[in-house]
Coordinates of C-alpha atoms (C1' of nucleotides) in Angstrom, one line a residue:
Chain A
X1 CA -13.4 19.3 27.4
X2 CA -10.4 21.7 28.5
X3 CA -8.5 18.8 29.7
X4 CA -6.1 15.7 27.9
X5 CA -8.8 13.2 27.4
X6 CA -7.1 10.5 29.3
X7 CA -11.0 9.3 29.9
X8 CA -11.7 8.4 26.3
X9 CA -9.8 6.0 24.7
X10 CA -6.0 6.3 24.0
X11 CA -6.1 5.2 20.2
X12 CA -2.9 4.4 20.4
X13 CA -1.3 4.0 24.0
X14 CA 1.2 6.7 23.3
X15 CA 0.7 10.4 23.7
X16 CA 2.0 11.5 20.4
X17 CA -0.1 9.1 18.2
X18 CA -2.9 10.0 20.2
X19 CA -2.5 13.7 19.5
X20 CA -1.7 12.7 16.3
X21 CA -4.4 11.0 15.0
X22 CA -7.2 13.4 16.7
X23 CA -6.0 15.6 14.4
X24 CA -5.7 13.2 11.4
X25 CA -9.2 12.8 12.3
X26 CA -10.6 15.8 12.1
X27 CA -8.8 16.6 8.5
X28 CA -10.1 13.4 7.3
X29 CA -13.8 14.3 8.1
X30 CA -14.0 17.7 7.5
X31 CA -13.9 19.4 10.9
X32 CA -11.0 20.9 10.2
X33 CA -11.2 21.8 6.3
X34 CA -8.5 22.6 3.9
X35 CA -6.4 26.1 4.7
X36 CA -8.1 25.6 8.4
X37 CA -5.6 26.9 10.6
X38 CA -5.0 24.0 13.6
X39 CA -4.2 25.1 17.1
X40 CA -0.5 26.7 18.0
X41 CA 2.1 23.9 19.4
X42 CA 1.6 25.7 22.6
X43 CA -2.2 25.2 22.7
X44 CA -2.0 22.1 21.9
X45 CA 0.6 21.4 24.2
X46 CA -1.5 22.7 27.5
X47 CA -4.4 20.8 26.1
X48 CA -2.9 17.3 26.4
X49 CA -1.0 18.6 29.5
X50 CA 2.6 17.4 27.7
X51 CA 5.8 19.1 26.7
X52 CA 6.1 20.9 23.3
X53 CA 8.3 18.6 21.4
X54 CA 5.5 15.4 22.3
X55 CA 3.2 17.9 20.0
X56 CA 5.9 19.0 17.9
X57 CA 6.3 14.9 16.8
X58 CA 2.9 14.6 16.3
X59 CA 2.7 17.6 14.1
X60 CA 6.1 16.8 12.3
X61 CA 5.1 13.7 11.0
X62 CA 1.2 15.3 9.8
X63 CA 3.5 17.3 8.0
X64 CA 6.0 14.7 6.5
X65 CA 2.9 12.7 5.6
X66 CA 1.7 16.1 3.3
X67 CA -1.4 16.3 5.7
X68 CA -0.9 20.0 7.2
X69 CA 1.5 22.7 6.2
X70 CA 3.4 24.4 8.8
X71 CA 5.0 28.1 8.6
X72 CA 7.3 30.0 10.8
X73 CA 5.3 32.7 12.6
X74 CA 2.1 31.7 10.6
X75 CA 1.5 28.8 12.1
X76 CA 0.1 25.4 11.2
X77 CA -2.3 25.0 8.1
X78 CA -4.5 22.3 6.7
X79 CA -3.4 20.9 3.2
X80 CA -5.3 21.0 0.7
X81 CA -5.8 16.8 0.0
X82 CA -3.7 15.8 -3.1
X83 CA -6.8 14.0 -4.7
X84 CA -5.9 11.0 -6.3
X85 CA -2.3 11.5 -6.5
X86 CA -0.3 8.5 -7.1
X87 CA 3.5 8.7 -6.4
X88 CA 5.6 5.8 -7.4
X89 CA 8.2 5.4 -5.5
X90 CA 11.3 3.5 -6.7
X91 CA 11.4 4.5 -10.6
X92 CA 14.6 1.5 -11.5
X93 CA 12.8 -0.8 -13.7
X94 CA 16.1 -2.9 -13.8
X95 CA 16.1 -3.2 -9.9
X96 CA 11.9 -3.7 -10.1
X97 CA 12.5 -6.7 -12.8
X98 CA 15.0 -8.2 -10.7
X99 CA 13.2 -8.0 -7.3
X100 CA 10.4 -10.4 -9.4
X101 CA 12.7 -13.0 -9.7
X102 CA 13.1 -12.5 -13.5
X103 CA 15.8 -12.0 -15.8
X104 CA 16.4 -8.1 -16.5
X105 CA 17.4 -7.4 -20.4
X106 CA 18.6 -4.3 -21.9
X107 CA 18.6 -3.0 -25.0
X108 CA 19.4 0.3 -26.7
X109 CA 17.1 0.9 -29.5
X110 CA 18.5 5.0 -30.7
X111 CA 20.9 7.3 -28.8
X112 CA 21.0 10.8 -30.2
X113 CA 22.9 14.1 -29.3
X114 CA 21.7 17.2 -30.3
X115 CA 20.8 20.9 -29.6
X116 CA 16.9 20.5 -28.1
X117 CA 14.7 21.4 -30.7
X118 CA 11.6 23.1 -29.6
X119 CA 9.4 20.1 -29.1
X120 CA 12.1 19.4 -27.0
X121 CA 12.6 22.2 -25.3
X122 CA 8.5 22.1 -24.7
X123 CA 8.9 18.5 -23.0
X124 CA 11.5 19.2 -20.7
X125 CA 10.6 22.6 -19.4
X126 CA 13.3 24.4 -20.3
X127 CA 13.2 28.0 -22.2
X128 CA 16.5 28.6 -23.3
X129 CA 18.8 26.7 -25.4
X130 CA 20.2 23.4 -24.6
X131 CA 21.7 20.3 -25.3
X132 CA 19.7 16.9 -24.6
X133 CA 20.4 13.0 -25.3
X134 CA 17.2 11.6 -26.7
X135 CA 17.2 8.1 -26.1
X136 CA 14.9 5.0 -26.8
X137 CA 15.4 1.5 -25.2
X138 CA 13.4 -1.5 -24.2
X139 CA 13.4 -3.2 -21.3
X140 CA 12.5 -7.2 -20.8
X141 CA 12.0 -9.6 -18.3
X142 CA 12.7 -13.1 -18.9
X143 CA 13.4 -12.5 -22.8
X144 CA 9.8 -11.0 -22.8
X145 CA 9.4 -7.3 -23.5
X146 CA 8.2 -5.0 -20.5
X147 CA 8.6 -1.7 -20.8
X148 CA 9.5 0.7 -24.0
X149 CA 11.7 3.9 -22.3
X150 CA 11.6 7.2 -24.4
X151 CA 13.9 9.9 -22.6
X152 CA 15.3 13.1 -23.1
X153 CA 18.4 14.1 -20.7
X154 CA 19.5 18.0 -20.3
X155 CA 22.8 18.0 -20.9
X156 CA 23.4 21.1 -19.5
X157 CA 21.8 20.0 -16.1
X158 CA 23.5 16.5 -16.1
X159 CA 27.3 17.1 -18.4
X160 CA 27.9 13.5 -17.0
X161 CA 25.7 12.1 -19.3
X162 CA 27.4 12.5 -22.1
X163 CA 30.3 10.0 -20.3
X164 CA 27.7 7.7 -19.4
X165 CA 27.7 4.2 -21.7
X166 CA 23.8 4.0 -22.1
X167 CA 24.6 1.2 -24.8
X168 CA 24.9 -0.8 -21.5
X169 CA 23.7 0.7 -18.5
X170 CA 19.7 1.8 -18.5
X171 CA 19.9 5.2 -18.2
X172 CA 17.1 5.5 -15.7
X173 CA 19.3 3.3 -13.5
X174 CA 22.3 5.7 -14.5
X175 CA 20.6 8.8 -13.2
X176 CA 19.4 7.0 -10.1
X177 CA 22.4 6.7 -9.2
X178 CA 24.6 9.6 -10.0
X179 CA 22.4 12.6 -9.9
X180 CA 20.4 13.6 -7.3
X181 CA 17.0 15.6 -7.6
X182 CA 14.9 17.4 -5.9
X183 CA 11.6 17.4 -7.5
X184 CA 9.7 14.8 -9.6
X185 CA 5.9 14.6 -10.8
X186 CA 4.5 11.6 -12.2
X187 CA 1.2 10.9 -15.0
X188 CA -0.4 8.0 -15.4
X189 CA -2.5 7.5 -18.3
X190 CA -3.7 4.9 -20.7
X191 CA -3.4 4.7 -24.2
X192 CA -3.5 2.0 -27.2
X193 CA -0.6 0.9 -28.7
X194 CA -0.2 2.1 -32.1
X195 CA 2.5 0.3 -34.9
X196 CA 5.6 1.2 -33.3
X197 CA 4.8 0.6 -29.3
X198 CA 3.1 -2.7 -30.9
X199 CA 6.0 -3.6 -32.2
X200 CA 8.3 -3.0 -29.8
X201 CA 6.4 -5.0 -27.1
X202 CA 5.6 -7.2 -29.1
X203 CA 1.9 -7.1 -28.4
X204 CA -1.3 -6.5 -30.9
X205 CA -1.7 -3.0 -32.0
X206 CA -5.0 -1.7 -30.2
X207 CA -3.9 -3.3 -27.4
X208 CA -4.2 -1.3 -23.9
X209 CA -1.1 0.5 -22.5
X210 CA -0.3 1.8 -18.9
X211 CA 1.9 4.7 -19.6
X212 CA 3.9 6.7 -17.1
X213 CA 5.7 10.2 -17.8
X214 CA 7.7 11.3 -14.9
X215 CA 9.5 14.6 -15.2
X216 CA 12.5 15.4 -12.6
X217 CA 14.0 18.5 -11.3
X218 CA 17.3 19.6 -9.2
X219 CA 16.1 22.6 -7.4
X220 CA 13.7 23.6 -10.6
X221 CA 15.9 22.7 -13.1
X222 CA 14.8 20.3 -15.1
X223 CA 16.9 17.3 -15.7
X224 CA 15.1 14.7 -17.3
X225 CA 12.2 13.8 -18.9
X226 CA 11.0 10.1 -19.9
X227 CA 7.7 8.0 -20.7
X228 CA 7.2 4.6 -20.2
X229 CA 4.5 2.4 -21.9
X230 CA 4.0 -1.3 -20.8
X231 CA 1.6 -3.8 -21.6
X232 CA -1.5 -2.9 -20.1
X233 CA -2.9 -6.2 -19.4
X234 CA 0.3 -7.8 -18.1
X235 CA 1.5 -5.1 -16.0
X236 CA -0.2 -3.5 -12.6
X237 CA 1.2 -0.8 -10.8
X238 CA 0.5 -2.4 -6.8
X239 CA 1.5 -0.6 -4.2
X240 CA 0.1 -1.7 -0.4
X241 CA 0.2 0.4 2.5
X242 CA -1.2 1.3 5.8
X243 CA -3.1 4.2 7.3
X244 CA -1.0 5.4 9.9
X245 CA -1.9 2.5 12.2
Chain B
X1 CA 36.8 9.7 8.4
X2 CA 36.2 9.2 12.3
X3 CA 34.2 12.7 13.1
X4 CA 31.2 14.3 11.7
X5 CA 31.9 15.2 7.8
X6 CA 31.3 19.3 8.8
X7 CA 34.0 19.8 6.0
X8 CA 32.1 18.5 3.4
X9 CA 29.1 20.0 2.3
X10 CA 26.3 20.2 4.7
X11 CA 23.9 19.2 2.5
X12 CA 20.5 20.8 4.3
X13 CA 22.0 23.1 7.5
X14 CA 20.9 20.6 10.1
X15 CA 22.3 18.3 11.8
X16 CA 19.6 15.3 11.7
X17 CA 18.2 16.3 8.1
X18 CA 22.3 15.7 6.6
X19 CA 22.5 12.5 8.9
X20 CA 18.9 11.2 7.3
X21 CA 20.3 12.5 3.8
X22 CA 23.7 10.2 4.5
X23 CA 21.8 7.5 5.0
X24 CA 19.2 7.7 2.2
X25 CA 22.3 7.8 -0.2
X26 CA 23.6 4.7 1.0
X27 CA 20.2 2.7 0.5
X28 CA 19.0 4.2 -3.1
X29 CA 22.8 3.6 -4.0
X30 CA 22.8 0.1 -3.1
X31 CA 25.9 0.7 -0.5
X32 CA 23.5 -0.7 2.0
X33 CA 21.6 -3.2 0.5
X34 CA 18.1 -4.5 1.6
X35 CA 18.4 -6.1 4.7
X36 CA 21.6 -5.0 5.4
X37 CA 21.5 -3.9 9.1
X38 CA 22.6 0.2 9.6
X39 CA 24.4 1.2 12.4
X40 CA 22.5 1.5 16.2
X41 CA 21.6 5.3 17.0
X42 CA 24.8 4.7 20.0
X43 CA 27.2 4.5 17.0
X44 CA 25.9 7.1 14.4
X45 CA 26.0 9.8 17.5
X46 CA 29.0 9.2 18.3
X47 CA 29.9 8.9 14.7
X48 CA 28.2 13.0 14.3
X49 CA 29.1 13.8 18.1
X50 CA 25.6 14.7 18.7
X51 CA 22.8 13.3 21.2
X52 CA 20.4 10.6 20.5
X53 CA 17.2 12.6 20.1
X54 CA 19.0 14.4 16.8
X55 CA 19.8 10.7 15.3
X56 CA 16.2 9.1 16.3
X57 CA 14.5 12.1 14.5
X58 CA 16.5 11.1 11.0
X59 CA 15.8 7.4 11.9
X60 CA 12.3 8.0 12.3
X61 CA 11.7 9.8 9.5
X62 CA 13.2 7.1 7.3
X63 CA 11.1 4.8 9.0
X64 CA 8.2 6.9 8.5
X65 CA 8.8 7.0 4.4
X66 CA 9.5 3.0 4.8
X67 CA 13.0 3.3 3.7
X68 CA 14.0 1.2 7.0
X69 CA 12.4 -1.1 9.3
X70 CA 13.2 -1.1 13.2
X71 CA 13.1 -3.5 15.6
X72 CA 14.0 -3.1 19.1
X73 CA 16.6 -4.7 20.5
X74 CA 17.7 -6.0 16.7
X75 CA 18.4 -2.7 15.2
X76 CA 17.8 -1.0 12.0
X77 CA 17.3 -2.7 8.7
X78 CA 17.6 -1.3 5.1
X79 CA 13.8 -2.5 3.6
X80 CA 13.5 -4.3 0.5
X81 CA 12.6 -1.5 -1.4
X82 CA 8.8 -1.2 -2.7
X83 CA 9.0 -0.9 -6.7
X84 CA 7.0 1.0 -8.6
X85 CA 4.2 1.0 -6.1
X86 CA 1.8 3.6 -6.6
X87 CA -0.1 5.0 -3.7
X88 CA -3.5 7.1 -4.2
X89 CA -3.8 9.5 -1.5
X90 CA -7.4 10.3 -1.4
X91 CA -9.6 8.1 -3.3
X92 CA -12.8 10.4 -3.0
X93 CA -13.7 11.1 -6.5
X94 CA -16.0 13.8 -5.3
X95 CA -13.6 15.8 -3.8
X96 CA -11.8 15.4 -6.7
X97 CA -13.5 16.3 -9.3
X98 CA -14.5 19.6 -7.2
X99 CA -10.8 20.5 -6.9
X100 CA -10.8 20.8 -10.3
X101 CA -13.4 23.3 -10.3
X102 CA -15.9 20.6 -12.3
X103 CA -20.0 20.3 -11.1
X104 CA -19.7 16.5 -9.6
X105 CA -22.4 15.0 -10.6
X106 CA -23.5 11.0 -9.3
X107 CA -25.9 8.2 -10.6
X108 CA -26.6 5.1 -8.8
X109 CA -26.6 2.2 -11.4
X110 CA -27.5 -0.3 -9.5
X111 CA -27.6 -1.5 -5.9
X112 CA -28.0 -5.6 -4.2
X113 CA -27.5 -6.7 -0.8
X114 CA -26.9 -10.4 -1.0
X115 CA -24.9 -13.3 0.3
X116 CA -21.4 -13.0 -0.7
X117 CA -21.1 -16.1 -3.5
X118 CA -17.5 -17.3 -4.2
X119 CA -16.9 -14.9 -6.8
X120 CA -17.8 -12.1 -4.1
X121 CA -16.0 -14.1 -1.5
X122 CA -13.1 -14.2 -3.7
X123 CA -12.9 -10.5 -4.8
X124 CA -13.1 -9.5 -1.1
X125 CA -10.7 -11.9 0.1
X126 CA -13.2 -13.2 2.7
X127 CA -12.7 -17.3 3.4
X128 CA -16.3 -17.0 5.7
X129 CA -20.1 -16.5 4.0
X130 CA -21.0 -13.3 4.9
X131 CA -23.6 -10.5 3.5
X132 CA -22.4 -7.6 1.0
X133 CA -24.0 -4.8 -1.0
X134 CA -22.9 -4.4 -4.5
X135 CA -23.0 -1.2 -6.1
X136 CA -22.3 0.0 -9.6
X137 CA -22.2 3.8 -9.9
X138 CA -21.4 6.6 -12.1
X139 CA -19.1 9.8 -11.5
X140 CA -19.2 12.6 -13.9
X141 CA -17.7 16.0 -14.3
X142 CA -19.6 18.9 -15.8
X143 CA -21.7 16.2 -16.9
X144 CA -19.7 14.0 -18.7
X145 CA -18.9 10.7 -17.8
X146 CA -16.2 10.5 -15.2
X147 CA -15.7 7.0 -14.1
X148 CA -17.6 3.7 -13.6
X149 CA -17.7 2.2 -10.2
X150 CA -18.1 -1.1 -9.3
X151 CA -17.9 -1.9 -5.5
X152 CA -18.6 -4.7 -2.8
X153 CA -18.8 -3.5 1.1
X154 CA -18.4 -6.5 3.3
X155 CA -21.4 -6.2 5.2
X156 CA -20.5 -7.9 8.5
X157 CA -17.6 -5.9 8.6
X158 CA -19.1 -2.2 8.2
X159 CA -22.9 -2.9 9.0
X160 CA -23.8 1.1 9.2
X161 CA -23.6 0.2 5.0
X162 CA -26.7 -0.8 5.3
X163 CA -28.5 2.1 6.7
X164 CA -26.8 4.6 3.9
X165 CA -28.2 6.2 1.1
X166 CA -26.1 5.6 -1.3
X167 CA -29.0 6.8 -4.0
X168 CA -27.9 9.9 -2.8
X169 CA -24.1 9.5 -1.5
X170 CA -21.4 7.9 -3.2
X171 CA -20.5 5.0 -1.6
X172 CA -16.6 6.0 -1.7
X173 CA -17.2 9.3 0.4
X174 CA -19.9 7.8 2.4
X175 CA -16.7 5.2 3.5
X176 CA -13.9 7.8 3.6
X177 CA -16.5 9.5 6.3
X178 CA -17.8 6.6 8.4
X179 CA -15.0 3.8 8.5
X180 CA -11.5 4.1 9.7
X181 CA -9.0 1.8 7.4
X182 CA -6.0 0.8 8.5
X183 CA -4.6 -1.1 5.3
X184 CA -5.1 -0.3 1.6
X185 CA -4.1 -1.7 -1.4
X186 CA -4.0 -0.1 -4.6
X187 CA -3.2 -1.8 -8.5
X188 CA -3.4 0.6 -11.4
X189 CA -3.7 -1.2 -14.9
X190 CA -5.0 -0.4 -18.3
X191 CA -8.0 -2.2 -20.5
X192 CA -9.7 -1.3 -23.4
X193 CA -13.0 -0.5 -23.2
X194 CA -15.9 -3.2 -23.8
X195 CA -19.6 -2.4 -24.9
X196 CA -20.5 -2.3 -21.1
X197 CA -17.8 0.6 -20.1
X198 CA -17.8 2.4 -23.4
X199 CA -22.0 2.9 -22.9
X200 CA -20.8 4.1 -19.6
X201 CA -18.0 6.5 -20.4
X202 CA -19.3 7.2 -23.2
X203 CA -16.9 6.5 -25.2
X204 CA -16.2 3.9 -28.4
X205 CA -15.7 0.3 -27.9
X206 CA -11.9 -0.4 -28.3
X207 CA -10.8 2.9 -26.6
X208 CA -8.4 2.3 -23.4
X209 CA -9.2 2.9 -20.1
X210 CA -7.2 3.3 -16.4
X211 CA -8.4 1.0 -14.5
X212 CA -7.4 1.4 -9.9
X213 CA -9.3 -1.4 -8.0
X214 CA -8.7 -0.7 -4.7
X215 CA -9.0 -3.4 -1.2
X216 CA -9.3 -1.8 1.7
X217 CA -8.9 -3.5 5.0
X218 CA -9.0 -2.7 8.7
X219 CA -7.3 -4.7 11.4
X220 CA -6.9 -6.9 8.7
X221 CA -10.7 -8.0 7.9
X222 CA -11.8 -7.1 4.3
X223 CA -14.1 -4.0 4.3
X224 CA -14.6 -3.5 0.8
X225 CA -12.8 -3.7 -3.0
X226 CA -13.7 -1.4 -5.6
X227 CA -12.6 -1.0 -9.5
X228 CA -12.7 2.1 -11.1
X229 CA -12.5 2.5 -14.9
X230 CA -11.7 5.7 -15.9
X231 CA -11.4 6.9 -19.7
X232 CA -7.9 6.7 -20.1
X233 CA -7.0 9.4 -22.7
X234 CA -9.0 11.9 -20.9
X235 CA -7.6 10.6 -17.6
X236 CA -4.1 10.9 -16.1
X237 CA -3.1 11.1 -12.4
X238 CA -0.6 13.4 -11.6
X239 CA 1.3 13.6 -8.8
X240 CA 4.3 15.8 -7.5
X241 CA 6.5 15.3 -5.0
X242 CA 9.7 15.9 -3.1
X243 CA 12.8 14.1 -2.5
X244 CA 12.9 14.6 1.0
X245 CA 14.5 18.3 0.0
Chain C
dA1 C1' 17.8 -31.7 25.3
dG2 C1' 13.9 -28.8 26.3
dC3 C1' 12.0 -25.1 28.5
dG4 C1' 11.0 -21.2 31.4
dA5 C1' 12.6 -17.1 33.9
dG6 C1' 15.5 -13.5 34.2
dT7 C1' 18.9 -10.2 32.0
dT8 C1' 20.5 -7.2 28.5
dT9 C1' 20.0 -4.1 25.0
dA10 C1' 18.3 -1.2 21.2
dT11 C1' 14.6 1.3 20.3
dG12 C1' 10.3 4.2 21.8
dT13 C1' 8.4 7.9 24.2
dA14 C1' 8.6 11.9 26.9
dT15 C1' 10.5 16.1 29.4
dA16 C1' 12.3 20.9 30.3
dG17 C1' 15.0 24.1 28.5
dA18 C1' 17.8 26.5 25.1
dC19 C1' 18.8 28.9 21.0
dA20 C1' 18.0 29.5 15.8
dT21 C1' 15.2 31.3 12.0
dA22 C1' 11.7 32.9 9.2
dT23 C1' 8.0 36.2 9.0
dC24 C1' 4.0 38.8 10.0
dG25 C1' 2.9 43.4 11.4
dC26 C1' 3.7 47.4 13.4
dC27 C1' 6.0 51.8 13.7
dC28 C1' 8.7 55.3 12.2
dG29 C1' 11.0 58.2 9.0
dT30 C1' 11.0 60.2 4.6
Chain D
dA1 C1' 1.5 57.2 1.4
dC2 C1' 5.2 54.3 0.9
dG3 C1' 8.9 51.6 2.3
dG4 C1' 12.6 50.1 5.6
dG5 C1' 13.7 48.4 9.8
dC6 C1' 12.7 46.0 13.9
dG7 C1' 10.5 43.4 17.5
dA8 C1' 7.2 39.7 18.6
dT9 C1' 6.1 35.1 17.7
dA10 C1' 5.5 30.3 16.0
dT11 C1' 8.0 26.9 14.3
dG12 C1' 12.7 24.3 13.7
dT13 C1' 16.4 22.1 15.8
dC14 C1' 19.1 20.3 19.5
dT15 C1' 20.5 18.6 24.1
dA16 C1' 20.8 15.7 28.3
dT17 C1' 18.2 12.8 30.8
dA18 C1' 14.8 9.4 32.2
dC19 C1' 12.1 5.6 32.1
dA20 C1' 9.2 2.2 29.2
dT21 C1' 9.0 -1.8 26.2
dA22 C1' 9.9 -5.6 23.2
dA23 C1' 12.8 -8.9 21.8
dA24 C1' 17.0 -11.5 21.7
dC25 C1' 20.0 -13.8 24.6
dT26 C1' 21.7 -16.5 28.8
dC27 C1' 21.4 -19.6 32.2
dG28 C1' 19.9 -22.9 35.1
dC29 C1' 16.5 -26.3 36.2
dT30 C1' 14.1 -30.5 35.1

DNA sequence: AGCGAGTTTATGTATAGACATATCGCCCGT
DNA sequence: ACGGGCGATATGTCTATACATAAACTCGCT
């Protein structure tokens, strides 16, 4: 038991997986519960018999992958499990439209400037006084409407903005590329579309909706805030991917 | 232009983190498109003056978030971008629901071990007759409805199935505990509810619902799909995350 | 031309050692 | 008792080197 287990099987053929996924392993079934604190590198490191920085791979990519939380001098923690959080990745519609194979259309429906109000203010996260762009556009595929796009842009936190020509470029596909954050959180919900979201894609009112409300931050600041509501029926968030080998 | 950039601003403090950060920029900017082959890790530590290790580290780590593909002996390729895909972390609904400080509470609806027919054959993605249980369940929080399950366990591929009690377990953290996956795919979409799910979630007919089925394979053989419906005004899933800092 | 064996090359893994950095705790002085 | 300072310690980063491995390429044989 003291010893690298070189006598059960590898997993993986490599050290570092192998070190990895015993521990994996352990967090997934409980052994090792949430805030459990998991051996030092240096334990770990005489148990396998291997150098620090074979452990200190294993370990970094746990970490990268949100499964354990490592601190300086405190050592190396399990995570509490992010239960059913779903991240979507790549938030550019226009580039996601294209990548189907379909035509991407644009379409500004309202652009306003103003001084946030405190609905506003509430939405974005923000306490003092600010200026926002509130903006509402459409986006279609092939002629067909896919998405309607309700956003509000701090002004203050993006003064670019206000140079940016949202009549043509999406301004989700504007931010993406010229202002980098930090943070983001994402909800998914369902609703049912009422007069206006019926109207604007062009689908029956009553009819199911996948919304998605992502709110991004630059080092806590908010920047932006924007909701999304597509056809429920015709649109499915997919996303495939693999356990770690 | 030839030497590492240590004018401008370093970005994170270390070396591989401002070389991954480089890099990043040039794929979600579209400088490097998909498929567009990035420099070998010879080039890009000459390019920083530093030793391989430091540029393999960034390299990886992009690899790890799927943001490149490597092949040995080809190089490094730029990935096609995976749009809007959602992953779910944890799919245990008990753990979930206990996170949030809720009694879980679980109901076995109903339970049959059959002979796959086609439409079972079908929803697994199975081309072979084999044996499956279906199960319909019931999740709640505090007592109230949670979400309806509805799942099929290929029962050639994960025969300890048949020895659980899933009167008493739910089948979802019965799997998470017994069977390792290595591939999962997840599609979110949104329905209104019908008389069947609104007696279930109690809640009216007409009302919309999340909906997350879920295939889950290992080695590539089917173990077992599941749809949850979830009452989607109650409902969100939230997640938060970082931009790679 | 077709095919198989060998070579080249870029990535993959692993090592020992070095120094940096964030903190946890302890001790000491007020 | 309280708080500031400081040392011990675990992780974070980086290096130079070595060998393994998979795949693309070359070349020569039939």
């Amino acid at each position: 038991m003291s010893l690298a287990e070189t006598s059960t099987k590898p997993g993986a053929g490599t050290l570092y997986k192998t070190i990895r996924q015993d521990i994996e392993r352990r967090i997934l079934t409980g052994e090792w519960p949430p805030g459990h604190r998991i051996p030092f590198e240096h334990e770990i490191m005489e148990h396998y018999g291997c150098s620090r920085m074979t452990v200190n791979k294993a370990l970094s990519e746990l970490a990268q992958a949100d499964l354990i939380e490592r601190r300086r001098r405190a050592g190396t923690f399990v995570r509490r499990p992010q239960f059913l959080s779903a991240v979507l990745k790549i938030p550019d519609i226009r580039a996601e439209i294209g990548a189907l194979g379909r035509a991407y259309g644009y379409e500004l429906i309202s652009s306003a400037r103003r001084t946030a109000n405190s609905a506003d203010r509430e939405r974005l996260g923000v306490k003092t006084p600010c200026k926002v762009i509130a903006i509402r556009c459409r986006h279609s595929a092939d002629g067909l409407p896919f998405a309607i796009e309700d956003r509000l842009i701090d002004l203050d936190a993006v003064p670019d903005a206000a140079k940016a020509n949202f009549k043509i470029d999406p301004p989700g596909s504007w931010l993406l590329h010229h202002v980098p954050w930090t943070e983001a959180e994402h909800a998914i919900s369902a609703i049912i579309a009422d007069d206006a979201i019926a109207a604007g894609l062009d689908i029956a009112v009553g009819a199911p909706c996948l919304v998605i409300e992502r709110h991004t931050w630059r080092q806590g600041q908010p920047l932006t805030a924007v909701r999304l509501v597509y056809p429920g029926e015709q649109h499915r968030l997919v996303a495939r991917f693999r356990g770690s080998e």
